[in-house]
Structures are given as C-alpha cells and as structure tokens.
GROMACS .gro file of C-alpha atoms in nm:
model
  437
    1MET     CA    1  14.291   4.911  16.302
    2LEU     CA    2  14.104   4.584  16.259
    3LEU     CA    3  14.133   4.514  16.629
    4SER     CA    4  13.958   4.840  16.708
    5ARG     CA    5  13.635   4.742  16.535
    6LYS     CA    6  13.354   4.631  16.766
    7PRO     CA    7  13.049   4.417  16.694
    8ASP     CA    8  12.724   4.605  16.641
    9HIS     CA    9  12.574   4.492  16.972
   10GLU     CA   10  12.879   4.624  17.161
   11LYS     CA   11  12.850   4.955  16.980
   12ARG     CA   12  12.484   4.973  17.079
   13GLU     CA   13  12.568   4.898  17.442
   14GLY     CA   14  12.826   5.177  17.428
   15ARG     CA   15  12.571   5.415  17.285
   16VAL     CA   16  12.317   5.324  17.552
   17ALA     CA   17  12.576   5.377  17.822
   18GLN     CA   18  12.664   5.712  17.671
   19ASP     CA   19  12.298   5.809  17.656
   20ASN     CA   20  12.259   5.711  18.020
   21VAL     CA   21  12.550   5.936  18.116
   22ALA     CA   22  12.445   6.220  17.889
   23ALA     CA   23  12.072   6.205  17.963
   24PRO     CA   24  12.091   6.449  18.256
   25VAL     CA   25  12.224   6.700  18.003
   26LEU     CA   26  11.863   6.722  17.873
   27ALA     CA   27  11.821   7.032  18.079
   28ALA     CA   28  11.542   7.192  17.881
   29ILE     CA   29  11.259   6.978  18.018
   30PRO     CA   30  10.940   7.084  17.841
   31ALA     CA   31  10.651   7.226  18.038
   32PRO     CA   32  10.363   7.235  17.788
   33SER     CA   33  10.063   7.448  17.871
   34ARG     CA   34   9.734   7.302  17.985
   35ARG     CA   35   9.576   7.434  17.666
   36SER     CA   36   9.812   7.233  17.445
   37LEU     CA   37   9.775   6.916  17.649
   38ARG     CA   38   9.397   6.940  17.647
   39GLY     CA   39   9.407   7.020  17.278
   40LEU     CA   40   9.600   6.699  17.215
   41ASP     CA   41   9.348   6.502  17.425
   42TRP     CA   42   9.052   6.625  17.225
   43PHE     CA   43   9.235   6.602  16.894
   44ILE     CA   44   9.292   6.231  16.954
   45PHE     CA   45   8.932   6.184  17.073
   46PHE     CA   46   8.777   6.348  16.766
   47LEU     CA   47   9.026   6.188  16.528
   48ALA     CA   48   8.918   5.847  16.659
   49ASP     CA   49   8.561   5.957  16.588
   50VAL     CA   50   8.651   6.049  16.231
   51GLN     CA   51   8.837   5.724  16.164
   52THR     CA   52   8.552   5.515  16.303
   53GLY     CA   53   8.334   5.642  16.018
   54PHE     CA   54   8.523   5.413  15.783
   55GLY     CA   55   8.574   5.037  15.809
   56PRO     CA   56   8.261   4.823  15.849
   57PHE     CA   57   8.034   5.118  15.769
   58ILE     CA   58   8.177   5.129  15.416
   59ALA     CA   59   8.068   4.772  15.345
   60VAL     CA   60   7.718   4.840  15.483
   61TYR     CA   61   7.679   5.161  15.284
   62LEU     CA   62   7.804   5.021  14.954
   63THR     CA   63   7.578   4.718  14.993
   64THR     CA   64   7.277   4.951  15.019
   65GLN     CA   65   7.399   5.116  14.698
   66LYS     CA   66   7.370   4.781  14.514
   67TRP     CA   67   7.744   4.716  14.496
   68THR     CA   68   7.852   4.355  14.455
   69GLN     CA   69   8.067   4.184  14.717
   70VAL     CA   70   8.349   4.164  14.462
   71GLU     CA   71   8.342   4.541  14.412
   72ILE     CA   72   8.326   4.605  14.787
   73GLY     CA   73   8.612   4.364  14.849
   74PHE     CA   74   8.821   4.537  14.582
   75VAL     CA   75   8.771   4.878  14.743
   76LEU     CA   76   8.860   4.745  15.089
   77SER     CA   77   9.165   4.567  14.946
   78ILE     CA   78   9.285   4.887  14.777
   79GLY     CA   79   9.268   5.067  15.109
   80GLY     CA   80   9.451   4.786  15.286
   81ILE     CA   81   9.731   4.771  15.029
   82VAL     CA   82   9.786   5.148  15.033
   83ALA     CA   83   9.785   5.147  15.413
   84LEU     CA   84  10.047   4.871  15.415
   85ILE     CA   85  10.292   5.017  15.164
   86GLY     CA   86  10.243   5.371  15.294
   87GLN     CA   87  10.363   5.309  15.651
   88MET     CA   88  10.733   5.382  15.600
   89PRO     CA   89  10.681   5.669  15.351
   90GLY     CA   90  10.428   5.818  15.594
   91GLY     CA   91  10.681   5.807  15.877
   92ALA     CA   92  10.951   5.955  15.654
   93ILE     CA   93  10.718   6.243  15.562
   94ILE     CA   94  10.665   6.324  15.929
   95ASP     CA   95  11.040   6.310  15.993
   96ALA     CA   96  11.096   6.556  15.707
   97ALA     CA   97  10.814   6.790  15.807
   98ARG     CA   98  10.881   7.122  15.974
   99SER     CA   99  10.530   7.133  16.121
  100GLU     CA  100  10.360   6.812  16.228
  101ARG     CA  101  10.045   7.009  16.302
  102LEU     CA  102  10.022   7.126  15.941
  103VAL     CA  103  10.070   6.774  15.802
  104ALA     CA  104   9.808   6.639  16.042
  105ALA     CA  105   9.564   6.916  15.947
  106LEU     CA  106   9.605   6.841  15.574
  107ALA     CA  107   9.551   6.469  15.639
  108ILE     CA  108   9.234   6.536  15.840
  109ALA     CA  109   9.098   6.767  15.571
  110THR     CA  110   9.167   6.497  15.313
  111ILE     CA  111   8.981   6.234  15.517
  112GLY     CA  112   8.686   6.469  15.566
  113CYS     CA  113   8.666   6.527  15.191
  114CYS     CA  114   8.687   6.150  15.131
  115ALA     CA  115   8.390   6.096  15.364
  116LEU     CA  116   8.194   6.363  15.177
  117ALA     CA  117   8.281   6.196  14.845
  118TYR     CA  118   8.148   5.863  14.972
  119ALA     CA  119   7.819   6.027  15.065
  120ALA     CA  120   7.784   6.246  14.754
  121MET     CA  121   7.893   6.017  14.470
  122PRO     CA  122   7.906   5.644  14.548
  123VAL     CA  123   8.035   5.555  14.200
  124PHE     CA  124   8.329   5.322  14.146
  125ALA     CA  125   8.595   5.575  14.038
  126VAL     CA  126   8.511   5.821  14.316
  127VAL     CA  127   8.497   5.555  14.588
  128VAL     CA  128   8.829   5.396  14.482
  129THR     CA  129   8.997   5.738  14.480
  130ALA     CA  130   8.850   5.822  14.820
  131ALA     CA  131   8.960   5.487  14.966
  132THR     CA  132   9.314   5.543  14.834
  133LEU     CA  133   9.340   5.898  14.968
  134HIS     CA  134   9.192   5.799  15.304
  135ALA     CA  135   9.444   5.518  15.348
  136ALA     CA  136   9.733   5.745  15.244
  137ALA     CA  137   9.626   6.020  15.485
  138SER     CA  138   9.592   5.768  15.768
  139CYS     CA  139   9.954   5.660  15.714
  140VAL     CA  140  10.077   6.000  15.833
  141LEU     CA  141   9.826   6.055  16.114
  142GLY     CA  142   9.953   5.774  16.340
  143PRO     CA  143  10.317   5.893  16.328
  144ALA     CA  144  10.200   6.257  16.355
  145ILE     CA  145  10.018   6.191  16.684
  146ALA     CA  146  10.321   6.017  16.836
  147ALA     CA  147  10.554   6.287  16.703
  148ILE     CA  148  10.342   6.574  16.838
  149SER     CA  149  10.321   6.394  17.173
  150LEU     CA  150  10.698   6.346  17.191
  151GLY     CA  151  10.763   6.702  17.079
  152LEU     CA  152  10.519   6.837  17.336
  153VAL     CA  153  10.612   6.645  17.653
  154GLY     CA  154  10.962   6.514  17.574
  155PRO     CA  155  11.114   6.169  17.636
  156LEU     CA  156  11.084   6.188  18.015
  157ALA     CA  157  10.703   6.195  18.014
  158ILE     CA  158  10.625   6.017  17.687
  159GLY     CA  159  10.518   5.690  17.854
  160GLU     CA  160  10.238   5.851  18.054
  161ARG     CA  161  10.140   6.069  17.757
  162LEU     CA  162  10.103   5.767  17.529
  163GLY     CA  163   9.884   5.601  17.788
  164ARG     CA  164   9.662   5.909  17.795
  165ASN     CA  165   9.652   5.909  17.414
  166ALA     CA  166   9.529   5.549  17.414
  167ARG     CA  167   9.258   5.634  17.666
  168PHE     CA  168   9.115   5.919  17.459
  169ALA     CA  169   9.139   5.717  17.136
  170SER     CA  170   8.945   5.435  17.298
  171LEU     CA  171   8.679   5.671  17.431
  172GLY     CA  172   8.652   5.832  17.088
  173ASN     CA  173   8.606   5.496  16.918
  174GLY     CA  174   8.331   5.394  17.158
  175VAL     CA  175   8.139   5.721  17.137
  176ALA     CA  176   8.169   5.740  16.758
  177ALA     CA  177   8.050   5.382  16.709
  178ALA     CA  178   7.740   5.456  16.915
  179VAL     CA  179   7.667   5.789  16.744
  180MET     CA  180   7.722   5.659  16.391
  181GLY     CA  181   7.534   5.340  16.455
  182THR     CA  182   7.239   5.542  16.581
  183ALA     CA  183   7.257   5.781  16.285
  184GLY     CA  184   7.269   5.490  16.042
  185TYR     CA  185   6.970   5.325  16.208
  186LEU     CA  186   6.751   5.636  16.242
  187LEU     CA  187   6.848   5.810  15.918
  188SER     CA  188   7.045   5.612  15.659
  189SER     CA  189   7.384   5.451  15.606
  190ARG     CA  190   7.479   5.760  15.401
  191SER     CA  191   7.443   5.977  15.712
  192VAL     CA  192   7.742   5.803  15.872
  193PHE     CA  193   7.975   5.969  15.622
  194LEU     CA  194   7.810   6.308  15.663
  195VAL     CA  195   7.865   6.276  16.039
  196THR     CA  196   8.227   6.181  15.971
  197PHE     CA  197   8.274   6.492  15.756
  198LEU     CA  198   8.123   6.713  16.026
  199LEU     CA  199   8.344   6.557  16.295
  200ALA     CA  200   8.651   6.666  16.100
  201ILE     CA  201   8.568   7.025  16.201
  202PRO     CA  202   8.606   6.985  16.582
  203THR     CA  203   8.912   6.767  16.512
  204LEU     CA  204   9.081   7.058  16.334
  205ILE     CA  205   8.971   7.301  16.606
  206ALA     CA  206   9.124   7.076  16.874
  207LEU     CA  207   9.446   7.052  16.672
  208SER     CA  208   9.464   7.431  16.651
  209ARG     CA  209   9.457   7.445  17.033
  210ILE     CA  210   9.801   7.282  17.043
  211ARG     CA  211  10.048   7.569  17.042
  212GLU     CA  212  10.299   7.540  16.760
  213GLU     CA  213  10.583   7.691  16.964
  214GLU     CA  214  10.544   7.424  17.233
  215VAL     CA  215  10.593   7.134  16.989
  216ASP     CA  216  10.971   7.101  16.959
  217ILE     CA  217  11.057   6.986  16.605
  218ALA     CA  218  11.383   6.816  16.706
  219ARG     CA  219  11.206   6.610  16.974
  220CYS     CA  220  10.927   6.524  16.728
  221HIS     CA  221  11.183   6.350  16.508
  222GLY     CA  222  11.365   6.180  16.794
  223GLU     CA  223  11.666   6.411  16.780
  224MET     CA  224  11.808   6.423  17.131
  225PRO     CA  225  12.105   6.638  17.240
  226ARG     CA  226  12.415   6.456  17.362
  227GLU     CA  227  12.754   6.569  17.487
  228ALA     CA  228  12.939   6.356  17.230
  229PRO     CA  229  12.722   6.230  16.943
  230VAL     CA  230  12.823   5.895  16.798
  231PRO     CA  231  12.905   5.915  16.425
  232GLY     CA  232  12.646   5.738  16.213
  233ASP     CA  233  12.365   5.754  16.471
  234THR     CA  234  12.152   5.961  16.235
  235ASN     CA  235  12.206   5.725  15.942
  236ILE     CA  236  11.886   5.549  15.830
  237TRP     CA  237  12.064   5.222  15.752
  238HIS     CA  238  12.218   5.229  16.098
  239LEU     CA  239  11.869   5.260  16.251
  240ILE     CA  240  11.722   4.977  16.041
  241ARG     CA  241  11.997   4.739  16.156
  242GLN     CA  242  11.924   4.798  16.526
  243ARG     CA  243  11.865   4.455  16.682
  244PRO     CA  244  11.590   4.574  16.922
  245LEU     CA  245  11.399   4.730  16.632
  246ILE     CA  246  11.419   4.413  16.422
  247VAL     CA  247  11.317   4.187  16.711
  248PHE     CA  248  11.035   4.416  16.816
  249ALA     CA  249  10.901   4.445  16.460
  250LEU     CA  250  10.900   4.065  16.437
  251SER     CA  251  10.719   4.037  16.770
  252VAL     CA  252  10.454   4.287  16.654
  253LEU     CA  253  10.409   4.084  16.336
  254LEU     CA  254  10.347   3.774  16.551
  255LEU     CA  255  10.109   3.977  16.769
  256GLN     CA  256   9.895   4.073  16.471
  257LEU     CA  257   9.924   3.727  16.316
  258ALA     CA  258   9.774   3.584  16.635
  259ASN     CA  259   9.525   3.863  16.708
  260ALA     CA  260   9.370   3.996  16.386
  261SER     CA  261   9.158   3.693  16.299
  262MET     CA  262   9.043   3.608  16.654
  263MET     CA  263   8.753   3.851  16.659
  264PRO     CA  264   8.610   3.755  16.315
  265LEU     CA  265   8.637   3.385  16.400
  266MET     CA  266   8.475   3.441  16.737
  267ALA     CA  267   8.192   3.640  16.575
  268SER     CA  268   8.126   3.352  16.336
  269ALA     CA  269   8.123   3.106  16.626
  270VAL     CA  270   7.881   3.321  16.827
  271THR     CA  271   7.649   3.353  16.527
  272ALA     CA  272   7.647   2.976  16.484
  273ARG     CA  273   7.564   2.915  16.852
  274SER     CA  274   7.321   3.201  16.918
  275SER     CA  275   7.213   3.372  16.597
  276GLN     CA  276   6.934   3.564  16.768
  277TRP     CA  277   7.167   3.750  17.002
  278ALA     CA  278   7.479   3.744  16.786
  279THR     CA  279   7.474   4.115  16.695
  280VAL     CA  280   7.432   4.226  17.055
  281LEU     CA  281   7.700   3.987  17.183
  282VAL     CA  282   7.950   4.092  16.918
  283ALA     CA  283   7.880   4.458  17.000
  284PHE     CA  284   7.956   4.390  17.366
  285CYS     CA  285   8.272   4.204  17.262
  286ILE     CA  286   8.386   4.524  17.089
  287VAL     CA  287   8.286   4.759  17.372
  288VAL     CA  288   8.448   4.560  17.657
  289PRO     CA  289   8.808   4.585  17.524
  290GLN     CA  290   8.761   4.956  17.450
  291ALA     CA  291   8.654   5.012  17.811
  292ILE     CA  292   8.953   4.816  17.941
  293VAL     CA  293   9.191   5.017  17.721
  294ALA     CA  294   9.043   5.345  17.845
  295LEU     CA  295   9.077   5.224  18.205
  296LEU     CA  296   9.427   5.071  18.194
  297SER     CA  297   9.629   5.267  17.935
  298PRO     CA  298   9.753   5.549  18.161
  299SER     CA  299   9.865   5.290  18.417
  300VAL     CA  300  10.052   5.100  18.146
  301GLY     CA  301  10.245   5.415  18.059
  302ARG     CA  302  10.342   5.472  18.422
  303LYS     CA  303  10.436   5.110  18.487
  304ALA     CA  304  10.652   5.105  18.175
  305GLN     CA  305  10.868   5.374  18.332
  306LEU     CA  306  10.891   5.187  18.664
  307TRP     CA  307  10.913   4.821  18.556
  308GLY     CA  308  11.066   4.851  18.211
  309ARG     CA  309  10.914   4.750  17.879
  310ARG     CA  310  10.966   4.372  17.870
  311PRO     CA  311  10.742   4.277  18.168
  312LEU     CA  312  10.446   4.457  18.010
  313LEU     CA  313  10.513   4.301  17.670
  314LEU     CA  314  10.507   3.960  17.837
  315ILE     CA  315  10.173   4.045  18.000
  316GLY     CA  316  10.030   4.154  17.665
  317PHE     CA  317  10.136   3.837  17.484
  318GLY     CA  318  10.030   3.621  17.778
  319ALA     CA  319   9.680   3.771  17.776
  320LEU     CA  320   9.654   3.709  17.401
  321ALA     CA  321   9.756   3.344  17.437
  322ILE     CA  322   9.504   3.290  17.721
  323ARG     CA  323   9.232   3.453  17.511
  324GLY     CA  324   9.298   3.214  17.223
  325VAL     CA  325   9.282   2.910  17.450
  326LEU     CA  326   8.957   3.029  17.611
  327PHE     CA  327   8.797   3.097  17.271
  328ALA     CA  328   8.884   2.739  17.177
  329THR     CA  329   8.736   2.585  17.493
  330VAL     CA  330   8.449   2.810  17.611
  331ARG     CA  331   8.114   2.711  17.462
  332ASP     CA  332   7.877   2.957  17.631
  333PRO     CA  333   7.838   3.259  17.397
  334TYR     CA  334   7.776   3.490  17.691
  335LEU     CA  335   8.102   3.393  17.864
  336LEU     CA  336   8.288   3.488  17.548
  337VAL     CA  337   8.213   3.851  17.631
  338MET     CA  338   8.410   3.809  17.956
  339VAL     CA  339   8.699   3.654  17.763
  340GLN     CA  340   8.730   3.984  17.576
  341VAL     CA  341   8.873   4.135  17.894
  342PHE     CA  342   9.202   3.973  17.787
  343ASP     CA  343   9.173   4.149  17.451
  344GLY     CA  344   9.148   4.478  17.638
  345ILE     CA  345   9.464   4.399  17.837
  346THR     CA  346   9.660   4.318  17.521
  347ALA     CA  347   9.529   4.626  17.342
  348ALA     CA  348   9.609   4.854  17.637
  349VAL     CA  349   9.966   4.722  17.657
  350PHE     CA  350  10.051   4.749  17.289
  351ALA     CA  351   9.871   5.080  17.229
  352VAL     CA  352  10.131   5.230  17.462
  353MET     CA  353  10.428   5.000  17.410
  354ILE     CA  354  10.456   5.020  17.030
  355PRO     CA  355  10.529   5.395  17.004
  356LEU     CA  356  10.715   5.394  17.336
  357ILE     CA  357  10.961   5.120  17.240
  358VAL     CA  358  11.008   5.275  16.896
  359ALA     CA  359  11.093   5.603  17.072
  360ASP     CA  360  11.346   5.414  17.287
  361VAL     CA  361  11.515   5.248  16.992
  362ALA     CA  362  11.515   5.556  16.768
  363PHE     CA  363  11.650   5.778  17.047
  364GLY     CA  364  11.886   6.035  16.897
  365SER     CA  365  11.849   5.911  16.539
  366GLY     CA  366  11.618   6.182  16.407
  367HIS     CA  367  11.414   5.907  16.238
  368PHE     CA  368  11.160   5.823  16.507
  369ASN     CA  369  10.867   5.833  16.267
  370LEU     CA  370  11.039   5.622  16.002
  371ALA     CA  371  11.097   5.361  16.272
  372GLN     CA  372  10.724   5.380  16.351
  373GLY     CA  373  10.659   5.312  15.983
  374ILE     CA  374  10.879   5.002  15.992
  375VAL     CA  375  10.685   4.860  16.285
  376GLY     CA  376  10.358   4.969  16.121
  377THR     CA  377  10.450   4.770  15.811
  378ALA     CA  378  10.508   4.463  16.028
  379THR     CA  379  10.167   4.524  16.184
  380GLY     CA  380   9.999   4.534  15.844
  381ILE     CA  381  10.171   4.220  15.720
  382GLY     CA  382  10.076   4.025  16.032
  383ALA     CA  383   9.713   4.138  16.019
  384SER     CA  384   9.682   4.055  15.649
  385LEU     CA  385   9.825   3.707  15.691
  386SER     CA  386   9.621   3.640  16.004
  387THR     CA  387   9.277   3.664  15.843
  388ALA     CA  388   9.377   3.438  15.556
  389LEU     CA  389   9.554   3.184  15.779
  390GLY     CA  390   9.284   3.181  16.048
  391GLY     CA  391   9.006   3.142  15.795
  392TYR     CA  392   9.183   2.858  15.615
  393VAL     CA  393   9.255   2.659  15.933
  394SER     CA  394   8.900   2.717  16.058
  395ASP     CA  395   8.748   2.588  15.735
  396LYS     CA  396   8.974   2.281  15.722
  397PHE     CA  397   9.002   2.183  16.089
  398GLY     CA  398   8.740   2.379  16.283
  399ASN     CA  399   8.733   2.689  16.501
  400ALA     CA  400   8.886   2.522  16.805
  401THR     CA  401   9.198   2.421  16.612
  402ALA     CA  402   9.226   2.770  16.464
  403PHE     CA  403   9.207   2.931  16.808
  404PHE     CA  404   9.466   2.692  16.954
  405GLY     CA  405   9.692   2.772  16.659
  406LEU     CA  406   9.655   3.145  16.712
  407ALA     CA  407   9.727   3.097  17.084
  408GLY     CA  408  10.042   2.909  16.985
  409ILE     CA  409  10.155   3.202  16.770
  410ALA     CA  410  10.097   3.436  17.066
  411ALA     CA  411  10.304   3.202  17.286
  412THR     CA  412  10.583   3.217  17.026
  413GLY     CA  413  10.577   3.596  17.051
  414LEU     CA  414  10.596   3.569  17.429
  415LEU     CA  415  10.905   3.347  17.404
  416LEU     CA  416  11.064   3.589  17.157
  417ILE     CA  417  11.022   3.872  17.407
  418LEU     CA  418  11.141   3.656  17.696
  419PHE     CA  419  11.460   3.523  17.537
  420VAL     CA  420  11.557   3.759  17.255
  421MET     CA  421  11.410   4.107  17.305
  422PRO     CA  422  11.639   4.336  17.508
  423GLU     CA  423  11.509   4.589  17.756
  424THR     CA  424  11.492   4.931  17.587
  425ARG     CA  425  11.410   5.157  17.882
  426ARG     CA  426  11.690   5.409  17.927
  427THR     CA  427  11.786   5.445  18.290
  428GLY     CA  428  11.960   5.774  18.218
  429LEU     CA  429  11.629   5.933  18.126
  430ILE     CA  430  11.479   5.813  18.453
  431ALA     CA  431  11.773   5.964  18.640
  432ALA     CA  432  11.721   6.289  18.451
  433LYS     CA  433  11.355   6.293  18.548
  434GLU     CA  434  11.439   6.236  18.914
  435MET     CA  435  11.699   6.513  18.905
  436ALA     CA  436  11.450   6.746  18.740
  437GLY     CA  437  11.182   6.658  18.992
   0.00000   0.00000   0.00000
C-alpha cells in the first residue's frame, strides 16, 4: 500500500493528463447571446466608473471638509485592511452563491449607498462605516466578474473574454476620471460622490442585461465535468496545496511589491524636477497605461491560448523591471511619460493572466473564486509592503536606489516564473475548442 502512494506533483500531472483526455467531453459549449455579452461589457465599464469615485477623491473631499491628515489616513487604512482580509471570504461567498448576478447587484447597491453617505454626512462614524462597507463589497465584485465571465463563455473562451473585460475596465477608468475630475473642478468635490451614486444605476441596468439562464453556476465556481473525477479534487485543502497556485501567488506578491510604489515615487520625482507641470505630467502618466491596457488586453487573452501563460508572464515582469531601471536613470520629466508604456504592458498582461491562471489551477475544484481570493490576498500584501519599503529606501538612499531596488524585485519575479512556475494552459481544452470549431 505504501508503494502505491505518489508524490503530490505526480498526482497533479496525472490529473492534468486526465483533464487533457477528458476535456473533449465538455460537449455543452456555451453560446451566450449578444445581449448577455454586451451586458457584461457595459457592466464592467460602468462598474469601473463607480469604483473610480473612491480612492484619491476621498482624500481631496475630506480635506475640504477640514479633516486632519491623521483622520484621513485612518479612514484609508481601514478600507485597505478590510480589502486585504476580505479577499478569501469574498471569493468563498461567490463560490457558495447560487446567483452571482444577485451578489454583484447587492454589492453595487451597497457601494452606491456608501457614495451617497460620503456626500450627505461627512462625519467620522458615517465615513468609517462607508469605507468599511465599500471595501467589503469590493471584495466580492472582482471574483463575481470573473465568475460571471467563466459561467457565461466557459473555459474554452475565457482567455479572450478576460482580455475584453480588461479593455472595458480600462476605458471605464479613463472616462470616469475625466468626468469626475471635471465635476469636482466645476462644481465641488462633493459632486464626485453624487456622480458615483448616479453611475450605480446604469451599472445595475447593464447587469440586468446579462441573462441569468446563460450564466452556468457550475462553471462559475470552476466545476468542470470529467469522465472519472479524482477523489479529493473538490477539497479546499487540496486546492491550497497546489504548487502552481502557491508559486503564482508568490509571483503576484513580488509583482505588487515591485510595482505599487513606483508611481508615487515617480510622481514625487516629477514634482521635484518640474513642479509647474507636475499635475499634468502625472495625469498623462496615468492615462498612458490605461490606453495601452485598452489596446492590448484582448490580444493578451488570445496569445495566452496560443503561446501559453508563462511567456506572457515573463513579458509582464520584464516590462516592469525595465520600467524601474528607466525611472532610475531618466532625468527628463517628459520622457517619463513614455516610460509609462511599460506600465501599460505589465498591467495588460496581469489584468488577464491573474484570473486566467487561477481558472487553470482551480479547474474542476469548484473553488475558483476562493483561489482568486488567495491570489488577491497576495496582491494586497505586496502592495501594502511596497509603499512602505519604497518610501523608506527613497528617504534613506534616494529615488534612484529605490527604483533600482524595485526593478530587482521585478527581476526576481521574472526568475521565479522562468525556473519554478509550471505552464498551466491545458492542451485538452484547446483540443476541445478545435474539435468544436
């Protein structure tokens, strides 16, 4: 009996092989209606609009309400902490839900009410409660979008669908930033939150356009039919121990550790070199990556199906490392805007790759959204550590040293992908798609 036991990696290889053989059995290939697909497009677009209403606008608004920086920092920290610890519970909620659309609708309604509370009563207790509820609602929206996408188009088309999702999210962010910035300038900082509340209405309308019967619940949770299911595949502990999931979560942590503090440090450097044009330059540095993401994301989804996941991950980490080196060496503030093209490449890659690789690893487990929460937690930890680490190194040793250090972390992530991360693309699914086509 002891001789019959196999190491975990051999069991995984056996499962992958079985999936590759059994994948053509996925006969019921979904054909969602144009209405549902367009509904998902506009849902993501308007949701990005709604989410843009928070973030930096909160700090601006509360400052105009005579809040101290300590109070503002506390509110932002509360939101960050809730967002961090809520990632895995949020994913588990989506996995347990019988209607992802309903959960998403409740979360959007909650966020809309939070925006209204900010505008109506900017007192400490109300703002802290709103920040907490907003962060908690956001923890289920990310997994809900990926789950609805997977349930709607299935595993054969999820790569291209995720690329389309990233495009509409990027377009939504750009449009919302312009609209809310204009409203704040022409009216007041309070108007930003009123606009956010109003934008929740078309978001819910777009969500209602997605037909419930076309969103397969089993696919939403990553439950895939097989001829001979492997015992234990649906066990949560079994999923958590998957080597690709652990390695990928660690690589995402390194990604955020290298990336999160680059933009704030660069903004400080631009302000020091050209204070007169700093605001405009920083705005362009935000817009350029969004444009690149909107342009490249669908191609990333298609290439991931053709090339596999690892080559694109290497491109994403490579672009991040190059960006860090250029930030450390380029002195012209205007050239820094061009450097942000590399930020767009990294963002386009990982906007698609994170949910796609999680879907690969969680294939058949029924815990796709919990796995998203695990990677989301790694994202939050990396981002939180990055701002503290980057700021400390910059203060002690200068911006150039900080940027070189962040580039080194990105290079470490690249090496992790190159030498440790296995390829997660399932060739059986590709064969099934070709047979279906």
